Rosetta silent file (secondary structure, phi, psi, omega in degrees, C-alpha in Angstrom):
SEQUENCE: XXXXXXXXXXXXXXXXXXXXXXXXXXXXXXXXXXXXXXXXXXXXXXXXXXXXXXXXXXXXXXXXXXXXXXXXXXXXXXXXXXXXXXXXXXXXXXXXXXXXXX
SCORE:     score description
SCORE:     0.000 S_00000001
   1 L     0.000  126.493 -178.449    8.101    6.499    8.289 S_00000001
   2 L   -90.197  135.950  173.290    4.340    5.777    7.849 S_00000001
   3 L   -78.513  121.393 -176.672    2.612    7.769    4.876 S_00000001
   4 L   -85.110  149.370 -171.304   -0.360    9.782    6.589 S_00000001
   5 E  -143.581  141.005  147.750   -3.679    9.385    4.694 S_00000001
   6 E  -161.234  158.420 -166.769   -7.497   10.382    4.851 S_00000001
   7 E   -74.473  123.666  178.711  -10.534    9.744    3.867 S_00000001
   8 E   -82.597  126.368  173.041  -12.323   11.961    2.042 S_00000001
   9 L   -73.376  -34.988  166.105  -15.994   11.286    3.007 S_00000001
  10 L   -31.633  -67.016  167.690  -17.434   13.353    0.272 S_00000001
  11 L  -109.804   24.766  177.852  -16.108   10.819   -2.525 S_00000001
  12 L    60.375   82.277  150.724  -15.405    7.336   -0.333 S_00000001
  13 E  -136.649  162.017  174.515  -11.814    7.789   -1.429 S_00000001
  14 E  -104.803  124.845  164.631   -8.456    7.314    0.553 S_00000001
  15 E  -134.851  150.179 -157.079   -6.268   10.482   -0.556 S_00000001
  16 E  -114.039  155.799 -174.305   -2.812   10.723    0.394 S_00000001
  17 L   -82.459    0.996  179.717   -0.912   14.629    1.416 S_00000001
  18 L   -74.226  138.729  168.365    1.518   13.843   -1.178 S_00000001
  19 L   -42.780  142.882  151.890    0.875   16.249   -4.141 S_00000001
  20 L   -81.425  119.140  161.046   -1.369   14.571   -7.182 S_00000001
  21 L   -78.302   33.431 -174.826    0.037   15.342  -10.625 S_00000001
  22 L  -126.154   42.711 -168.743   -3.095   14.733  -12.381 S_00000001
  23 L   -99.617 -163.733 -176.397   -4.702   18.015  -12.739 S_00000001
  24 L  -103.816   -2.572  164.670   -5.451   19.723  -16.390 S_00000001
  25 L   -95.519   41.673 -166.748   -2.148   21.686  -16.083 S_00000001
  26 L  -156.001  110.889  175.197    0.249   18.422  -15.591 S_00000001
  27 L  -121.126  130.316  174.307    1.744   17.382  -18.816 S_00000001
  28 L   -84.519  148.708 -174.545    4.592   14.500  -18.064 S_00000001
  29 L   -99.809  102.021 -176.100    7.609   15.375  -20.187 S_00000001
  30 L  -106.998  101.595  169.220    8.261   12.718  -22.365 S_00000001
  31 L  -116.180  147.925  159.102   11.447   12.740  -24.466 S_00000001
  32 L   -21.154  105.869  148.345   12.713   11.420  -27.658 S_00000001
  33 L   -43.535  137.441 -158.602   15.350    8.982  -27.107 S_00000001
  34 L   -74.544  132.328  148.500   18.488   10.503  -29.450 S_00000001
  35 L   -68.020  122.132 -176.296   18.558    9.728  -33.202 S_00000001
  36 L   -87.705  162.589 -174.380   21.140    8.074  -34.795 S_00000001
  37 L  -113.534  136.985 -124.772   22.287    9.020  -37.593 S_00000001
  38 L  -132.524  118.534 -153.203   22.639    6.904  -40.356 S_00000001
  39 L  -124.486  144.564  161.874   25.796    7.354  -42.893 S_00000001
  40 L  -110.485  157.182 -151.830   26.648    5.660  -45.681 S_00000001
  41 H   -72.382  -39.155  135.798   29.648    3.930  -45.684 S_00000001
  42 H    18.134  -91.477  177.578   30.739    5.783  -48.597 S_00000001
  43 H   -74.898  -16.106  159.145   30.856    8.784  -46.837 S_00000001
  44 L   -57.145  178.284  169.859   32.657    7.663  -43.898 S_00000001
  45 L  -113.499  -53.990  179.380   36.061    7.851  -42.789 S_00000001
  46 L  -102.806  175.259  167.367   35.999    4.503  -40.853 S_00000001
  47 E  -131.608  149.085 -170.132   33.852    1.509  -40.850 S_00000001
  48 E   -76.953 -167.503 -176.057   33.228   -0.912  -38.309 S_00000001
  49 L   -65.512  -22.758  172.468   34.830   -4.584  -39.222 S_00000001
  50 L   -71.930  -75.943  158.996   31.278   -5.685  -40.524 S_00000001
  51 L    -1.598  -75.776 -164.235   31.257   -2.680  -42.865 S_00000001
  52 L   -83.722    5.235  156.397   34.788   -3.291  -44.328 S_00000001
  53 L   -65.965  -39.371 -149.944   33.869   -7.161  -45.053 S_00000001
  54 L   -89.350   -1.513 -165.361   31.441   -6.605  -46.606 S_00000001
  55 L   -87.034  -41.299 -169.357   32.821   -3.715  -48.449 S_00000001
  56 L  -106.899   -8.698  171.787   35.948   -5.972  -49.788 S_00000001
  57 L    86.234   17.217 -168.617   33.831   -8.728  -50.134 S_00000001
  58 L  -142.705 -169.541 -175.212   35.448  -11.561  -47.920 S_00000001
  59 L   -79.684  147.867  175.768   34.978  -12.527  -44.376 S_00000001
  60 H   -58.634  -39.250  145.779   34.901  -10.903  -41.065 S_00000001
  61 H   -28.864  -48.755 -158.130   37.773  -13.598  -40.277 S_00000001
  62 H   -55.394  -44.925 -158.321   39.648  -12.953  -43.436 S_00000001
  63 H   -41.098  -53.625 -172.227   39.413   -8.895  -42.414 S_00000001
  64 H   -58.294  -20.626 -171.502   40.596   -9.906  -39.131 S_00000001
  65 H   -83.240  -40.425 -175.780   43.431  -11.933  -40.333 S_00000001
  66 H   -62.682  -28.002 -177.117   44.165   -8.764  -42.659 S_00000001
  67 H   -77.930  -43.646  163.337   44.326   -6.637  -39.527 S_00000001
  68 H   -59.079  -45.815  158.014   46.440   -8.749  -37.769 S_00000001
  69 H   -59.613  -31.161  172.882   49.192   -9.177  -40.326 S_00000001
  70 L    93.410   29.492 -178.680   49.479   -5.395  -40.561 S_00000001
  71 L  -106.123  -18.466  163.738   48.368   -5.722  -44.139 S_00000001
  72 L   -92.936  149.852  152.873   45.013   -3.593  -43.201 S_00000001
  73 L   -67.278  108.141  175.800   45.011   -0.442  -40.846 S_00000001
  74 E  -117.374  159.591  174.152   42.892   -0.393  -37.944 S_00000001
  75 E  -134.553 -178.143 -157.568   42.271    1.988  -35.322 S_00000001
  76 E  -143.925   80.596 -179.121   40.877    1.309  -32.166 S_00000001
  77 L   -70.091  118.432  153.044   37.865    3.485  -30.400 S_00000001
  78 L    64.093 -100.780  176.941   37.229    2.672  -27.074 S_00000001
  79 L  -105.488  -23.179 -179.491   36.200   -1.685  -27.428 S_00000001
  80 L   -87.606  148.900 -168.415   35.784   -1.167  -31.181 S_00000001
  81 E  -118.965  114.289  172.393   37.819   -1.657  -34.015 S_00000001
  82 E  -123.772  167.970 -173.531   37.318    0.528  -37.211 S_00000001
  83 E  -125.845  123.131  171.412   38.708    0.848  -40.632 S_00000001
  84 L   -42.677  159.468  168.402   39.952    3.769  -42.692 S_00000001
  85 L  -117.727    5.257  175.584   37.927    3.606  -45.725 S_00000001
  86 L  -102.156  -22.444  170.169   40.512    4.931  -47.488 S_00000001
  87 L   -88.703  -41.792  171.829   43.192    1.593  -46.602 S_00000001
  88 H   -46.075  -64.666 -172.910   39.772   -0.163  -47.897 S_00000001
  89 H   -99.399    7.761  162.287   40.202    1.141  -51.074 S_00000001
  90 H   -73.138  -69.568  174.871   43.826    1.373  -51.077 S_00000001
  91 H   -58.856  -33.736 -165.609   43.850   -2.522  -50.834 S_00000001
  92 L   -72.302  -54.928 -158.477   41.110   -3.084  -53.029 S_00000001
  93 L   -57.983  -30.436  162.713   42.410   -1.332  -55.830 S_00000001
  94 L   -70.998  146.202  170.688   45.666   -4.092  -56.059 S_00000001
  95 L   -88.808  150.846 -143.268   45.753   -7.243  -56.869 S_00000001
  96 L  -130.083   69.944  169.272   46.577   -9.649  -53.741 S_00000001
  97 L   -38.242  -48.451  179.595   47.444  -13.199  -55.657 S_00000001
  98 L   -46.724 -179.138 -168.677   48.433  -14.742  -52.423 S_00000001
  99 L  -115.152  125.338  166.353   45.957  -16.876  -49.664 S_00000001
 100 L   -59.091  -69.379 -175.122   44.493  -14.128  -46.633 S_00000001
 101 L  -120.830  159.108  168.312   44.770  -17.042  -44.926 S_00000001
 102 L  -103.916    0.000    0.000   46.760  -21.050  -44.931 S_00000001
C-alpha cells in the first residue's frame, strides 16, 4: 500500500491525509515511569542477600554458605532469594564460635 500525498501549492509543502497531531489542542501524554519505594531495611520483613550481608556484617558467600547449611532461613520469590529480618537478628544476637566456612 502506497501512502497518497499532495502538494499544497499555497505553502510548497508535501502533506500527507494521515491526521497531523500538531495543532494547539494536542498534548502527547507523557507518563511517569512508577516510583519505587524505598524502605529501610529496618522496617522490612525480608531483605535481599546483599541487605542481610551487610546487615550481619560478613560476606555475600559467607550468607550463602549460611543459607545453604540451613543455619539461615531463606525464602524464595520468583529468581530471588530473601531473608527474614527477623532470622537476621535471631542469629545475630548468639554467639557462633565456629568457622561459616573450612
Amino acid at each position: 500500500m502506497s501512502a497518497q500525498r499532495f502538494i499544497d501549492f499555497d505553502n510548497d509543502t508535501l502533506k500527507s491525509p494521515k491526521r497531523e497531531h500538531s495543532g494547539p489542542g494536542f498534548k502527547p501524554v507523557r507518563r511517569k515511569p512508577p516510583q519505587r519505594v524505598t524502605v529501610t531495611p529496618e522496617n522490612k520483613i525480608l531483605v535481599s542477600r546483599e541487605e542481610a550481608s551487610q546487615m550481619l556484617s560478613i560476606s555475600q558467600r559467607a550468607l550463602d554458605y549460611l543459607v545453604a547449611t540451613k543455619r539461615l532461613a531463606a525464602r524464595r520469590i520468583g529468581g530471588r532469594v530473601l531473608i527474614p529480618v527477623s532470622d537476621l537478628r535471631q542469629y545475630a544476637r548468639f554467639d557462633h564460635p565456629e568457622r561459616i566456612a573450612g
